[in-house]
GROMACS .gro file of C-alpha atoms in nm:
model
  246
    1UNK     CA    1  -0.762   1.411  -0.706
    2UNK     CA    2  -0.943   1.552  -0.404
    3UNK     CA    3  -0.639   1.544  -0.178
    4UNK     CA    4  -0.674   1.525   0.198
    5UNK     CA    5  -0.370   1.564   0.424
    6UNK     CA    6  -0.400   1.479   0.793
    7UNK     CA    7  -0.166   1.398   1.077
    8UNK     CA    8  -0.162   1.055   1.231
    9UNK     CA    9  -0.279   1.222   1.553
   10UNK     CA   10  -0.597   1.318   1.367
   11UNK     CA   11  -0.631   0.987   1.181
   12UNK     CA   12  -0.468   0.711   1.389
   13UNK     CA   13  -0.676   0.457   1.197
   14UNK     CA   14  -0.455   0.518   0.891
   15UNK     CA   15  -0.139   0.395   1.061
   16UNK     CA   16  -0.149   0.046   0.898
   17UNK     CA   17  -0.144   0.211   0.554
   18UNK     CA   18   0.199   0.364   0.620
   19UNK     CA   19   0.353   0.027   0.532
   20UNK     CA   20   0.181   0.015   0.192
   21UNK     CA   21   0.452   0.195   0.000
   22UNK     CA   22   0.685   0.017  -0.241
   23UNK     CA   23   1.047   0.011  -0.131
   24UNK     CA   24   1.197   0.328  -0.273
   25UNK     CA   25   1.530   0.286  -0.096
   26UNK     CA   26   1.820   0.059  -0.195
   27UNK     CA   27   1.832  -0.245   0.033
   28UNK     CA   28   2.144  -0.128   0.214
   29UNK     CA   29   1.972   0.199   0.314
   30UNK     CA   30   1.726   0.000   0.520
   31UNK     CA   31   2.010  -0.123   0.743
   32UNK     CA   32   2.076   0.205   0.922
   33UNK     CA   33   2.060   0.106   1.291
   34UNK     CA   34   1.937   0.448   1.403
   35UNK     CA   35   1.617   0.447   1.201
   36UNK     CA   36   1.436   0.210   1.438
   37UNK     CA   37   1.467   0.462   1.721
   38UNK     CA   38   1.216   0.675   1.532
   39UNK     CA   39   1.007   0.455   1.307
   40UNK     CA   40   0.931   0.195   1.573
   41UNK     CA   41   0.771   0.458   1.796
   42UNK     CA   42   0.661   0.732   1.554
   43UNK     CA   43   0.291   0.650   1.577
   44UNK     CA   44   0.307   0.634   1.956
   45UNK     CA   45   0.526   0.933   2.038
   46UNK     CA   46   0.525   1.159   1.731
   47UNK     CA   47   0.181   1.116   1.565
   48UNK     CA   48   0.138   1.488   1.506
   49UNK     CA   49   0.462   1.480   1.307
   50UNK     CA   50   0.349   1.202   1.073
   51UNK     CA   51   0.145   1.334   0.781
   52UNK     CA   52  -0.065   1.112   0.555
   53UNK     CA   53  -0.224   1.210   0.225
   54UNK     CA   54  -0.505   1.032   0.042
   55UNK     CA   55  -0.763   1.087  -0.227
   56UNK     CA   56  -1.097   1.157  -0.058
   57UNK     CA   57  -1.263   0.919  -0.305
   58UNK     CA   58  -1.014   0.641  -0.230
   59UNK     CA   59  -0.924   0.664   0.139
   60UNK     CA   60  -0.811   0.302   0.147
   61UNK     CA   61  -0.476   0.401  -0.010
   62UNK     CA   62  -0.227   0.665   0.096
   63UNK     CA   63  -0.080   0.856  -0.195
   64UNK     CA   64   0.201   1.015   0.009
   65UNK     CA   65   0.341   1.036   0.360
   66UNK     CA   66   0.579   1.265   0.544
   67UNK     CA   67   0.775   1.210   0.863
   68UNK     CA   68   0.942   1.466   1.086
   69UNK     CA   69   1.064   1.477   1.445
   70UNK     CA   70   1.108   1.749   1.710
   71UNK     CA   71   1.443   1.783   1.884
   72UNK     CA   72   1.647   2.031   2.082
   73UNK     CA   73   1.954   2.191   1.929
   74UNK     CA   74   2.116   2.506   2.067
   75UNK     CA   75   2.456   2.500   1.900
   76UNK     CA   76   2.537   2.754   1.631
   77UNK     CA   77   2.570   2.499   1.350
   78UNK     CA   78   2.342   2.210   1.265
   79UNK     CA   79   2.494   1.872   1.350
   80UNK     CA   80   2.731   1.708   1.100
   81UNK     CA   81   2.569   1.381   1.208
   82UNK     CA   82   2.257   1.486   1.021
   83UNK     CA   83   1.975   1.234   0.998
   84UNK     CA   84   2.117   0.992   1.256
   85UNK     CA   85   2.201   1.268   1.501
   86UNK     CA   86   1.857   1.425   1.481
   87UNK     CA   87   1.690   1.093   1.565
   88UNK     CA   88   1.933   1.034   1.852
   89UNK     CA   89   1.874   1.384   1.994
   90UNK     CA   90   1.497   1.344   1.968
   91UNK     CA   91   1.512   1.006   2.143
   92UNK     CA   92   1.733   1.137   2.425
   93UNK     CA   93   1.520   1.448   2.461
   94UNK     CA   94   1.199   1.247   2.488
   95UNK     CA   95   1.356   1.024   2.755
   96UNK     CA   96   1.485   1.318   2.961
   97UNK     CA   97   1.193   1.554   2.917
   98UNK     CA   98   1.396   1.802   2.714
   99UNK     CA   99   1.195   2.076   2.544
  100UNK     CA  100   1.245   2.063   2.165
  101UNK     CA  101   1.304   2.386   1.976
  102UNK     CA  102   1.339   2.259   1.617
  103UNK     CA  103   1.169   2.010   1.391
  104UNK     CA  104   1.362   1.808   1.137
  105UNK     CA  105   1.214   1.651   0.828
  106UNK     CA  106   1.307   1.283   0.796
  107UNK     CA  107   1.121   1.150   0.493
  108UNK     CA  108   0.869   1.238   0.227
  109UNK     CA  109   0.753   0.940   0.023
  110UNK     CA  110   0.514   0.938  -0.273
  111UNK     CA  111   0.361   0.631  -0.434
  112UNK     CA  112   0.563   0.527  -0.737
  113UNK     CA  113   0.285   0.587  -0.991
  114UNK     CA  114   0.238   0.944  -0.867
  115UNK     CA  115   0.599   1.061  -0.865
  116UNK     CA  116   0.663   1.359  -1.087
  117UNK     CA  117   0.316   1.502  -1.022
  118UNK     CA  118   0.426   1.763  -0.768
  119UNK     CA  119   0.305   1.571  -0.462
  120UNK     CA  120   0.645   1.588  -0.292
  121UNK     CA  121   0.628   1.967  -0.306
  122UNK     CA  122   0.274   1.961  -0.168
  123UNK     CA  123   0.384   1.739   0.121
  124UNK     CA  124   0.680   1.966   0.200
  125UNK     CA  125   0.444   2.265   0.215
  126UNK     CA  126   0.210   2.067   0.439
  127UNK     CA  127   0.501   1.980   0.666
  128UNK     CA  128   0.605   2.344   0.691
  129UNK     CA  129   0.245   2.443   0.771
  130UNK     CA  130   0.215   2.169   1.032
  131UNK     CA  131   0.540   2.271   1.201
  132UNK     CA  132   0.418   2.630   1.222
  133UNK     CA  133   0.080   2.519   1.360
  134UNK     CA  134   0.261   2.319   1.629
  135UNK     CA  135   0.437   2.636   1.745
  136UNK     CA  136   0.780   2.602   1.585
  137UNK     CA  137   0.933   2.870   1.368
  138UNK     CA  138   1.192   2.651   1.197
  139UNK     CA  139   1.195   2.330   0.999
  140UNK     CA  140   1.533   2.184   0.907
  141UNK     CA  141   1.598   1.898   0.671
  142UNK     CA  142   1.901   1.674   0.613
  143UNK     CA  143   1.817   1.646   0.245
  144UNK     CA  144   1.925   1.339   0.050
  145UNK     CA  145   1.989   1.481  -0.299
  146UNK     CA  146   1.816   1.237  -0.531
  147UNK     CA  147   2.038   1.316  -0.828
  148UNK     CA  148   2.361   1.254  -0.638
  149UNK     CA  149   2.382   0.874  -0.705
  150UNK     CA  150   2.464   0.964  -1.066
  151UNK     CA  151   2.772   1.151  -0.941
  152UNK     CA  152   2.906   0.942  -0.650
  153UNK     CA  153   3.264   1.064  -0.677
  154UNK     CA  154   3.178   1.435  -0.682
  155UNK     CA  155   3.213   1.594  -0.335
  156UNK     CA  156   2.868   1.662  -0.192
  157UNK     CA  157   2.945   2.027  -0.120
  158UNK     CA  158   3.043   2.077  -0.482
  159UNK     CA  159   2.737   1.892  -0.611
  160UNK     CA  160   2.501   2.089  -0.384
  161UNK     CA  161   2.641   2.409  -0.535
  162UNK     CA  162   2.556   2.314  -0.893
  163UNK     CA  163   2.283   2.546  -1.023
  164UNK     CA  164   2.081   2.590  -1.339
  165UNK     CA  165   2.059   2.908  -1.544
  166UNK     CA  166   1.767   3.024  -1.327
  167UNK     CA  167   1.986   2.998  -1.016
  168UNK     CA  168   1.801   2.698  -0.867
  169UNK     CA  169   1.987   2.380  -0.773
  170UNK     CA  170   2.050   2.122  -1.041
  171UNK     CA  171   1.944   1.850  -0.798
  172UNK     CA  172   1.566   1.795  -0.821
  173UNK     CA  173   1.500   1.740  -0.450
  174UNK     CA  174   1.718   2.027  -0.338
  175UNK     CA  175   1.536   2.239  -0.596
  176UNK     CA  176   1.199   2.156  -0.439
  177UNK     CA  177   1.327   2.272  -0.101
  178UNK     CA  178   1.477   2.594  -0.232
  179UNK     CA  179   1.163   2.676  -0.431
  180UNK     CA  180   0.967   2.632  -0.107
  181UNK     CA  181   1.186   2.892   0.062
  182UNK     CA  182   1.453   2.668   0.211
  183UNK     CA  183   1.812   2.786   0.240
  184UNK     CA  184   2.103   2.547   0.192
  185UNK     CA  185   2.306   2.586   0.511
  186UNK     CA  186   2.572   2.315   0.541
  187UNK     CA  187   2.675   1.962   0.454
  188UNK     CA  188   2.593   1.693   0.708
  189UNK     CA  189   2.909   1.499   0.633
  190UNK     CA  190   2.810   1.184   0.823
  191UNK     CA  191   2.434   1.198   0.812
  192UNK     CA  192   2.384   0.823   0.801
  193UNK     CA  193   2.633   0.547   0.882
  194UNK     CA  194   2.575   0.189   0.771
  195UNK     CA  195   2.832  -0.078   0.851
  196UNK     CA  196   2.822  -0.446   0.773
  197UNK     CA  197   3.028  -0.754   0.709
  198UNK     CA  198   3.133  -0.826   0.352
  199UNK     CA  199   2.885  -1.113   0.348
  200UNK     CA  200   2.607  -0.870   0.440
  201UNK     CA  201   2.712  -0.615   0.181
  202UNK     CA  202   2.715  -0.887  -0.086
  203UNK     CA  203   2.362  -0.983   0.015
  204UNK     CA  204   2.244  -0.622   0.016
  205UNK     CA  205   2.396  -0.524  -0.317
  206UNK     CA  206   2.484  -0.833  -0.520
  207UNK     CA  207   2.838  -0.696  -0.559
  208UNK     CA  208   3.153  -0.900  -0.483
  209UNK     CA  209   3.311  -0.674  -0.219
  210UNK     CA  210   3.634  -0.870  -0.260
  211UNK     CA  211   3.901  -0.600  -0.255
  212UNK     CA  212   3.994  -0.314  -0.028
  213UNK     CA  213   3.902   0.031  -0.152
  214UNK     CA  214   3.601   0.234  -0.261
  215UNK     CA  215   3.306   0.046  -0.408
  216UNK     CA  216   3.048   0.219  -0.627
  217UNK     CA  217   2.708   0.089  -0.520
  218UNK     CA  218   2.390   0.171  -0.716
  219UNK     CA  219   2.179   0.419  -0.517
  220UNK     CA  220   2.465   0.530  -0.293
  221UNK     CA  221   2.554   0.899  -0.285
  222UNK     CA  222   2.924   0.827  -0.228
  223UNK     CA  223   3.142   0.517  -0.255
  224UNK     CA  224   3.125   0.249   0.013
  225UNK     CA  225   3.457   0.189   0.189
  226UNK     CA  226   3.553  -0.179   0.177
  227UNK     CA  227   3.818  -0.336   0.399
  228UNK     CA  228   3.861  -0.684   0.255
  229UNK     CA  229   4.143  -0.780   0.492
  230UNK     CA  230   3.927  -0.720   0.799
  231UNK     CA  231   3.599  -0.836   0.647
  232UNK     CA  232   3.375  -0.531   0.670
  233UNK     CA  233   3.256  -0.229   0.472
  234UNK     CA  234   3.115   0.106   0.581
  235UNK     CA  235   2.893   0.356   0.404
  236UNK     CA  236   2.891   0.711   0.541
  237UNK     CA  237   2.629   0.916   0.363
  238UNK     CA  238   2.650   1.294   0.349
  239UNK     CA  239   2.328   1.495   0.326
  240UNK     CA  240   2.262   1.865   0.271
  241UNK     CA  241   2.123   2.072   0.556
  242UNK     CA  242   1.839   2.299   0.444
  243UNK     CA  243   1.670   2.543   0.681
  244UNK     CA  244   1.310   2.661   0.637
  245UNK     CA  245   1.161   2.948   0.836
  246UNK     CA  246   0.796   2.863   0.880
   0.00000   0.00000   0.00000
């Protein structure tokens, strides 16, 4: 593959192709109310932070995409609110004219038939290079460990600390970040919050949600908390903060 990686600022004509990726997220993950604050305006306000990759011989199809967002954060520790908080801070900062000093990764997505080929690592490197070219010295990422759904009842901090014999993380996506030079810094304990009625959760998951307590949902990193008496359930997803110096 003769891979070409551009920003949407350089190739705005490729914006329609961003939608041509199969759903790689569980249905309930698409219900995070904060996501629209970024994705609905990314092409308009953050085009230099949207990377698109395609085969030069087949430019009609994107093979991968990467989203990030600039925001201002001056506190000592990265926000426990993780993914949601970054998008909120970026949105507030853009509205108030605040000067961003960090960039946060939000998503790297590779076409299903090309997963396992190393493209995610290539896109992470491209994101780091892009952040540096835009004048930032740091990229942070509220990483969603892709092996964590197999261990939903293991505390995220414990899981993030699991390593192989070579010292790299057991989790494949965390391993990509660490190999690229990222440093695991903290747990974003409430990186994404998704709440819904029990009717909605049944629609999203096909599960009964008929008794109060934790519910193990396929694709979730931790159990969903169900309150049957009051008719709602809440999923609070923890992510792992990784810091890259660019």
